[in-house]
Amino acid sequence: MAEEKYKIVVFGAFGAGKSTFIQTLDPQAKHIEAECTGGSTTIALDYGRVQIGEKRVYLYGTPGQERFEFAREIIGKGMDGAILLVDVTSPVDEFVEHLSTSISNAHIPSIVFLNKCDAIGAQPDAAKMHFSGAETIIVSAKNRRESRDALERFIGKLRSHTREEK
Ligand SMILES: Nc1nc2c(ncn2[C@@H]2O[C@H](COP(=O)(O)OP(=O)(O)OP(=O)(O)O)[C@@H](O)[C@H]2O)c(=O)[nH]1
Ligand SMILES: [Mg+2]
């Protein structure tokens, strides 16, 4: 049986946990980053691969800083699905709204992962209400089992298709 391939792009604000999520799912994931106050930030992209049964999933993480809009547009080209990763330890702001609207306008399957649910001060219920029109899953990107289960649930909903090349 031919392998199915999916390009999935992870969107989210600065520090939402996109790189952590991809690294947790694929320890061999590649990441281009720069130092910033309090840690590091993605300046180009994250790239990881995950095998789910017959399905090969190519994960692309976008930079969360607002000024990298052009990078998000390029990385998003040809995606089969979009994940919006939301940090539930801080309120949903205008930028996250903007990402959510951009994903809706792309007319591709999408899902909201409510991240950092393990952290003190996490408010998943408030975030869940905010995205009441979308499917949401509670995760901690630091937890491999939770991250993988959430990804599997999303991939399972995507229309099955087979591609020669991506
Ligand atoms: N407690 C907790 N911390 C998390 C979780 N996911 C990520 N973090 C932390 O949040 C911080 C930012 O995580 P990153 O994965 O770098 O976030 P990012 O979305 O890639 O950030 P940018 O590339 O700058 O947009 C790091 O200190 C992570 O360890 C989580 O599920 N729980
Ligand atoms: Mg990052």
Coordinates of C-alpha atoms and ligand atoms in Angstrom, one line a residue:
M1 CA 0.0 0.0 0.0
A2 CA 1.3 3.4 -1.0
E3 CA 2.2 5.8 1.8
E4 CA 0.0 8.8 2.5
K5 CA 1.8 12.1 3.0
Y6 CA 0.6 15.2 4.9
K7 CA 2.0 18.6 5.3
I8 CA 0.9 20.0 8.6
V9 CA 1.8 23.6 9.7
V10 CA 1.8 24.7 13.3
F11 CA 0.9 28.3 14.0
G12 CA 0.8 30.2 17.3
A13 CA 2.1 33.3 19.1
F14 CA 5.6 33.9 20.3
G15 CA 6.4 31.3 22.9
A16 CA 3.2 29.3 22.5
G17 CA 5.2 26.1 22.4
K18 CA 5.4 25.3 18.6
S19 CA 9.1 24.3 18.6
T20 CA 8.6 22.2 21.8
F21 CA 5.6 20.4 20.3
I22 CA 7.5 19.4 17.1
Q23 CA 10.7 18.5 19.1
T24 CA 8.6 16.3 21.4
L25 CA 7.1 14.5 18.5
D26 CA 10.3 14.1 16.6
P27 CA 13.5 14.3 18.6
Q28 CA 15.5 14.6 15.3
A29 CA 13.5 17.8 14.3
K30 CA 15.4 20.7 12.9
H31 CA 15.1 24.2 14.2
I32 CA 16.5 27.5 13.2
E33 CA 16.6 29.8 16.2
A34 CA 18.1 33.0 17.7
E35 CA 18.8 34.0 21.2
C36 CA 16.3 36.4 22.8
T37 CA 15.4 37.7 26.3
G38 CA 14.6 34.7 28.4
G39 CA 15.5 32.0 25.9
S40 CA 15.4 31.5 22.1
T41 CA 12.9 32.1 19.3
T42 CA 12.3 30.5 16.0
I43 CA 13.5 32.8 13.2
A44 CA 12.8 30.6 10.1
L45 CA 11.0 27.3 10.8
D46 CA 10.9 24.0 12.6
Y47 CA 10.8 20.8 10.7
G48 CA 10.0 17.4 11.9
R49 CA 8.6 14.1 10.6
V50 CA 6.2 11.7 12.4
Q51 CA 5.0 8.3 11.1
I52 CA 1.4 7.4 12.1
G53 CA 0.6 4.0 10.7
E54 CA 0.8 4.3 6.9
K55 CA 0.7 8.1 7.2
R56 CA 3.9 10.1 7.0
V57 CA 3.3 13.5 8.6
Y58 CA 5.6 16.5 7.8
L59 CA 5.4 19.0 10.5
Y60 CA 6.4 22.6 9.9
G61 CA 6.5 25.1 12.7
T62 CA 6.2 28.8 12.0
P63 CA 8.0 31.7 13.8
G64 CA 5.6 33.3 16.3
Q65 CA 6.9 36.9 16.2
E66 CA 4.5 39.2 14.3
R67 CA 7.3 40.6 12.0
F68 CA 7.7 37.1 10.4
E69 CA 4.4 37.2 8.6
F70 CA 6.1 36.6 5.3
A71 CA 7.7 33.4 6.6
R72 CA 4.3 32.1 7.8
E73 CA 2.9 32.7 4.3
I74 CA 5.7 30.8 2.6
I75 CA 5.6 27.9 5.1
G76 CA 1.9 27.6 4.8
K77 CA 1.9 27.1 1.0
G78 CA 0.4 23.7 0.0
M79 CA -0.4 22.6 3.6
D80 CA -3.0 19.9 4.1
G81 CA -3.9 21.0 7.6
A82 CA -3.2 23.7 10.2
I83 CA -2.7 23.5 13.9
L84 CA -3.2 26.6 16.0
L85 CA -1.2 26.2 19.2
V86 CA -2.5 28.4 22.0
D87 CA -0.7 29.2 25.3
V88 CA -3.5 28.9 27.8
T89 CA -1.5 30.6 30.6
S90 CA -2.1 34.0 29.0
P91 CA -5.2 35.6 27.5
V92 CA -6.0 35.2 23.8
D93 CA -4.8 38.4 22.2
E94 CA -5.3 40.2 18.8
F95 CA -2.4 38.4 17.2
V96 CA -3.8 35.0 18.0
E97 CA -7.1 36.2 16.6
H98 CA -5.3 37.2 13.4
L99 CA -3.7 33.8 13.1
S100 CA -7.0 32.1 13.7
T101 CA -8.7 34.2 11.0
S102 CA -5.8 33.6 8.5
I103 CA -6.2 29.8 9.0
S104 CA -10.0 30.0 8.5
N105 CA -9.4 32.0 5.3
A106 CA -7.1 29.2 4.0
H107 CA -10.1 26.8 3.8
I108 CA -8.1 23.8 4.9
P109 CA -8.8 21.5 7.9
S110 CA -7.7 23.0 11.2
I111 CA -7.7 22.4 14.9
V112 CA -6.8 24.3 18.0
F113 CA -4.4 22.8 20.5
L114 CA -4.7 24.4 24.0
N115 CA -1.1 24.1 25.2
K116 CA 0.7 24.4 28.5
C117 CA -2.2 22.8 30.4
D118 CA 0.3 21.4 32.8
A119 CA 1.5 24.9 33.9
I120 CA 0.4 26.8 36.9
G121 CA -2.1 29.4 35.9
A122 CA -3.3 27.5 32.9
Q123 CA -6.9 28.4 32.0
P124 CA -7.9 26.0 29.3
D125 CA -11.7 26.5 29.8
A126 CA -11.4 30.3 29.0
A127 CA -9.4 29.6 25.9
K128 CA -11.8 26.8 24.9
M129 CA -14.8 29.1 25.1
H130 CA -12.9 31.6 23.0
F131 CA -12.5 29.1 20.2
S132 CA -16.0 27.6 20.6
G133 CA -16.5 27.4 16.8
A134 CA -13.4 25.2 16.4
E135 CA -12.4 21.7 17.5
T136 CA -10.1 22.0 20.5
I137 CA -7.8 19.5 22.3
I138 CA -6.1 20.1 25.6
V139 CA -2.4 19.2 25.5
S140 CA 1.0 19.8 27.0
A141 CA 3.6 20.0 24.3
K142 CA 6.2 18.7 26.8
N143 CA 4.3 15.5 27.1
R144 CA 5.0 13.0 24.2
R145 CA 1.9 10.9 24.7
E146 CA -0.5 13.8 24.8
S147 CA 1.1 15.5 21.8
R148 CA 1.0 12.3 19.8
D149 CA -2.6 11.5 20.7
A150 CA -3.7 15.0 19.7
L151 CA -1.8 14.8 16.4
E152 CA -3.2 11.4 15.6
R153 CA -6.8 12.7 16.3
F154 CA -6.3 15.5 13.9
I155 CA -4.6 13.4 11.2
G156 CA -7.4 10.8 11.5
K157 CA -9.9 13.4 10.4
L158 CA -8.0 14.5 7.3
R159 CA -9.2 13.1 4.0
S160 CA -7.2 10.2 3.0
H161 CA -5.2 10.8 -0.1
T162 CA -2.0 9.5 -1.6
R163 CA 0.7 11.6 -3.3
E164 CA 3.6 10.6 -5.4
E165 CA 5.8 13.5 -4.3
K166 CA 5.4 16.5 -1.9
Ligands
LIG1 N1 4.8 24.3 31.2 C1 4.9 24.2 29.8 N2 5.8 24.9 29.2 C2 5.9 24.8 27.8 C3 5.0 23.9 27.1 N3 5.3 24.0 25.8 C4 6.3 24.9 25.7 N4 6.7 25.4 26.9 C5 7.7 26.4 27.2 O1 7.4 27.6 26.6 C6 8.6 28.2 26.1 C7 8.5 28.6 24.7 O2 8.4 27.4 23.9 P1 8.8 27.3 22.4 O3 8.5 25.9 22.0 O4 10.1 27.8 22.2 O5 7.7 28.3 21.8 P2 7.5 28.7 20.2 O6 6.1 28.7 20.0 O7 8.3 27.8 19.3 O8 8.2 30.2 20.2 P3 8.6 31.1 19.0 O9 9.4 30.2 18.0 O10 9.5 32.2 19.6 O11 7.4 31.6 18.4 C8 9.7 27.3 26.5 O12 10.3 27.7 27.7 C9 9.1 25.9 26.6 O13 9.8 25.1 27.5 C10 4.1 23.1 27.9 O14 3.3 22.4 27.3 N5 4.1 23.3 29.2
MG2 MG 9.7 28.3 17.9

